[in-house]
Amino acid sequence: MIRNFIPASLIAIVFLVGCAAGIRDIELTTFPPTPVEYRNYEQVYHPIEGPQPAKFPDGFEFRFSAVEPQPDGSVVQRLNETWGSAIKWEAERHRGKTQGRYVTETTFSEVWPGVVYAPLWLYSEGSAEGGHEFDFEYMNGRLEYNLHNGNGGFRMRSVEKDLGGHRVRWMIERRPGRVTMTVLSLTDGWTDKLVVRRATVAQWAQQKGAPASLRFPPDSIAMFPLTELWRCQTPSWCGTWQPLAPDQTINMTVHGYRFSR
């Protein structure tokens, strides 16, 4: 009997193509064309405000006004030398979901040194467990999949890819014992994926230099999505900041989103 064996590399390609088709077909929700009400946290989203000294350089902060709704239903998050922008999805935070599928679609105006583009990440706010995160973070032409627990951070995967000007979909799907992170460029079809399992994180935690707090977030902990655009104070990680021209901003357009069970 003749058996036909499919190379593992071909199986991986077919798998990624199937994943790309799935994320491409998701219908997104757009934003209202008018700004959200200031400090009304019962809305779909609200911009984050203020400095974060643990990760920002001195004099840098998030500003409410740096998140600008557009007539086409998108939102533009802007950044310059002294301020950046962030969206906290308040409606999802109030739902207290412990699993779900989260999708955003973004375009980075350009890739600028010293800037961190966080087009989608999940966070557990205010839990006794501390702040757990599953993050997409992009900087200096490099995409990182990062896991944080409290004050510790761990790079699960790193991929070199120029996404400047690309229209990109980002998806994080959280299920018991498993988190799947998928990215797809609608511009050139490039796609990448990471499946994070409890056992995998336990193995990573044994590696030399891994944070002492590294662990897979408990399935019972609620998490919700955010998007951020900020200046980094660690050049060895995100590159050395270069001055912008007068009135120039770095922009991340969020074209739409879809959050579901």
Short mmCIF file of C-alpha atoms in Angstrom, two decimals, residues 81-191:
data_model
loop_
_atom_site.label_atom_id
_atom_site.label_comp_id
_atom_site.label_asym_id
_atom_site.label_seq_id
_atom_site.Cartn_x
_atom_site.Cartn_y
_atom_site.Cartn_z
CA GLU A 81 6.96 63.94 21.47
CA THR A 82 4.97 64.74 24.64
CA TRP A 83 1.71 62.81 24.33
CA GLY A 84 0.23 59.60 22.99
CA SER A 85 -3.12 57.87 22.94
CA ALA A 86 -4.93 54.84 24.29
CA ILE A 87 -8.41 53.33 24.11
CA LYS A 88 -9.84 51.43 27.06
CA TRP A 89 -12.84 49.39 25.96
CA GLU A 90 -15.10 50.23 28.90
CA ALA A 91 -18.13 48.21 27.77
CA GLU A 92 -16.02 45.05 27.62
CA ARG A 93 -14.48 45.81 31.01
CA HIS A 94 -17.95 46.02 32.56
CA ARG A 95 -18.94 42.66 31.05
CA GLY A 96 -16.27 40.88 33.09
CA LYS A 97 -15.71 38.17 30.47
CA THR A 98 -13.35 35.29 31.22
CA GLN A 99 -13.26 34.11 27.61
CA GLY A 100 -14.04 35.53 24.19
CA ARG A 101 -12.72 36.53 20.78
CA TYR A 102 -11.35 40.05 20.26
CA VAL A 103 -10.52 41.55 16.85
CA THR A 104 -9.26 44.99 15.80
CA GLU A 105 -8.18 46.31 12.41
CA THR A 106 -5.50 49.01 12.27
CA THR A 107 -3.11 50.93 10.06
CA PHE A 108 0.18 52.41 11.33
CA SER A 109 0.97 55.61 9.44
CA GLU A 110 4.67 54.72 9.59
CA VAL A 111 7.14 52.85 11.76
CA TRP A 112 8.93 55.37 14.00
CA PRO A 113 11.85 54.55 16.35
CA GLY A 114 11.08 54.83 20.03
CA VAL A 115 7.34 54.24 19.54
CA VAL A 116 5.36 51.22 20.75
CA TYR A 117 2.25 50.37 18.74
CA ALA A 118 -0.12 48.16 20.75
CA PRO A 119 -3.05 47.50 18.37
CA LEU A 120 -4.69 44.96 20.70
CA TRP A 121 -3.99 43.56 24.15
CA LEU A 122 -5.99 41.99 26.96
CA TYR A 123 -5.67 43.07 30.57
CA SER A 124 -7.01 41.98 33.96
CA GLU A 125 -7.58 45.13 35.98
CA GLY A 126 -8.00 45.15 39.74
CA SER A 127 -7.90 41.40 40.34
CA ALA A 128 -6.24 39.95 43.43
CA GLU A 129 -3.96 38.10 41.01
CA GLY A 130 -2.36 41.31 39.77
CA GLY A 131 -2.29 42.63 36.22
CA HIS A 132 -2.21 39.82 33.67
CA GLU A 133 -1.73 40.74 30.01
CA PHE A 134 -1.65 39.11 26.58
CA ASP A 135 -0.11 41.73 24.27
CA PHE A 136 0.57 42.44 20.64
CA GLU A 137 3.38 45.03 20.77
CA TYR A 138 5.09 46.35 17.64
CA MET A 139 8.23 48.46 17.62
CA ASN A 140 11.10 49.22 15.23
CA GLY A 141 9.83 46.76 12.62
CA ARG A 142 9.43 43.91 15.11
CA LEU A 143 6.20 42.29 16.31
CA GLU A 144 6.24 40.78 19.79
CA TYR A 145 3.71 38.52 21.48
CA ASN A 146 4.13 39.29 25.19
CA LEU A 147 2.74 37.88 28.43
CA HIS A 148 2.76 39.92 31.65
CA ASN A 149 1.92 38.94 35.22
CA GLY A 150 2.09 41.77 37.72
CA ASN A 151 5.47 43.47 37.21
CA GLY A 152 7.01 40.68 35.14
CA GLY A 153 6.98 40.51 31.33
CA PHE A 154 7.93 37.65 28.98
CA ARG A 155 8.43 37.69 25.21
CA MET A 156 6.66 34.59 23.91
CA ARG A 157 7.44 35.19 20.23
CA SER A 158 9.16 37.83 18.10
CA VAL A 159 8.80 38.32 14.32
CA GLU A 160 10.52 40.84 12.03
CA LYS A 161 8.02 42.41 9.61
CA ASP A 162 7.59 45.93 8.24
CA LEU A 163 3.92 46.76 8.84
CA GLY A 164 4.18 50.49 8.18
CA GLY A 165 1.19 51.53 6.07
CA HIS A 166 -0.33 48.03 6.16
CA ARG A 167 -3.98 47.47 6.99
CA VAL A 168 -3.79 44.69 9.59
CA ARG A 169 -6.24 42.55 11.54
CA TRP A 170 -5.33 41.41 15.04
CA MET A 171 -7.18 38.69 16.94
CA ILE A 172 -6.85 37.31 20.46
CA GLU A 173 -9.12 34.39 21.30
CA ARG A 174 -9.24 33.37 24.96
CA ARG A 175 -10.54 29.92 25.92
CA PRO A 176 -10.01 27.76 29.04
CA GLY A 177 -6.34 26.83 29.22
CA ARG A 178 -5.55 28.34 25.80
CA VAL A 179 -5.07 31.75 24.16
CA THR A 180 -4.68 32.04 20.38
CA MET A 181 -3.13 35.20 18.91
CA THR A 182 -3.40 35.76 15.15
CA VAL A 183 -2.30 38.61 12.88
CA LEU A 184 -3.13 39.12 9.19
CA SER A 185 -1.97 41.88 6.84
CA LEU A 186 -4.81 42.70 4.47
CA THR A 187 -2.23 44.54 2.36
CA ASP A 188 0.03 41.65 1.34
CA GLY A 189 -1.56 38.57 2.95
CA TRP A 190 1.23 38.00 5.48
CA THR A 191 -0.02 36.15 8.55
#
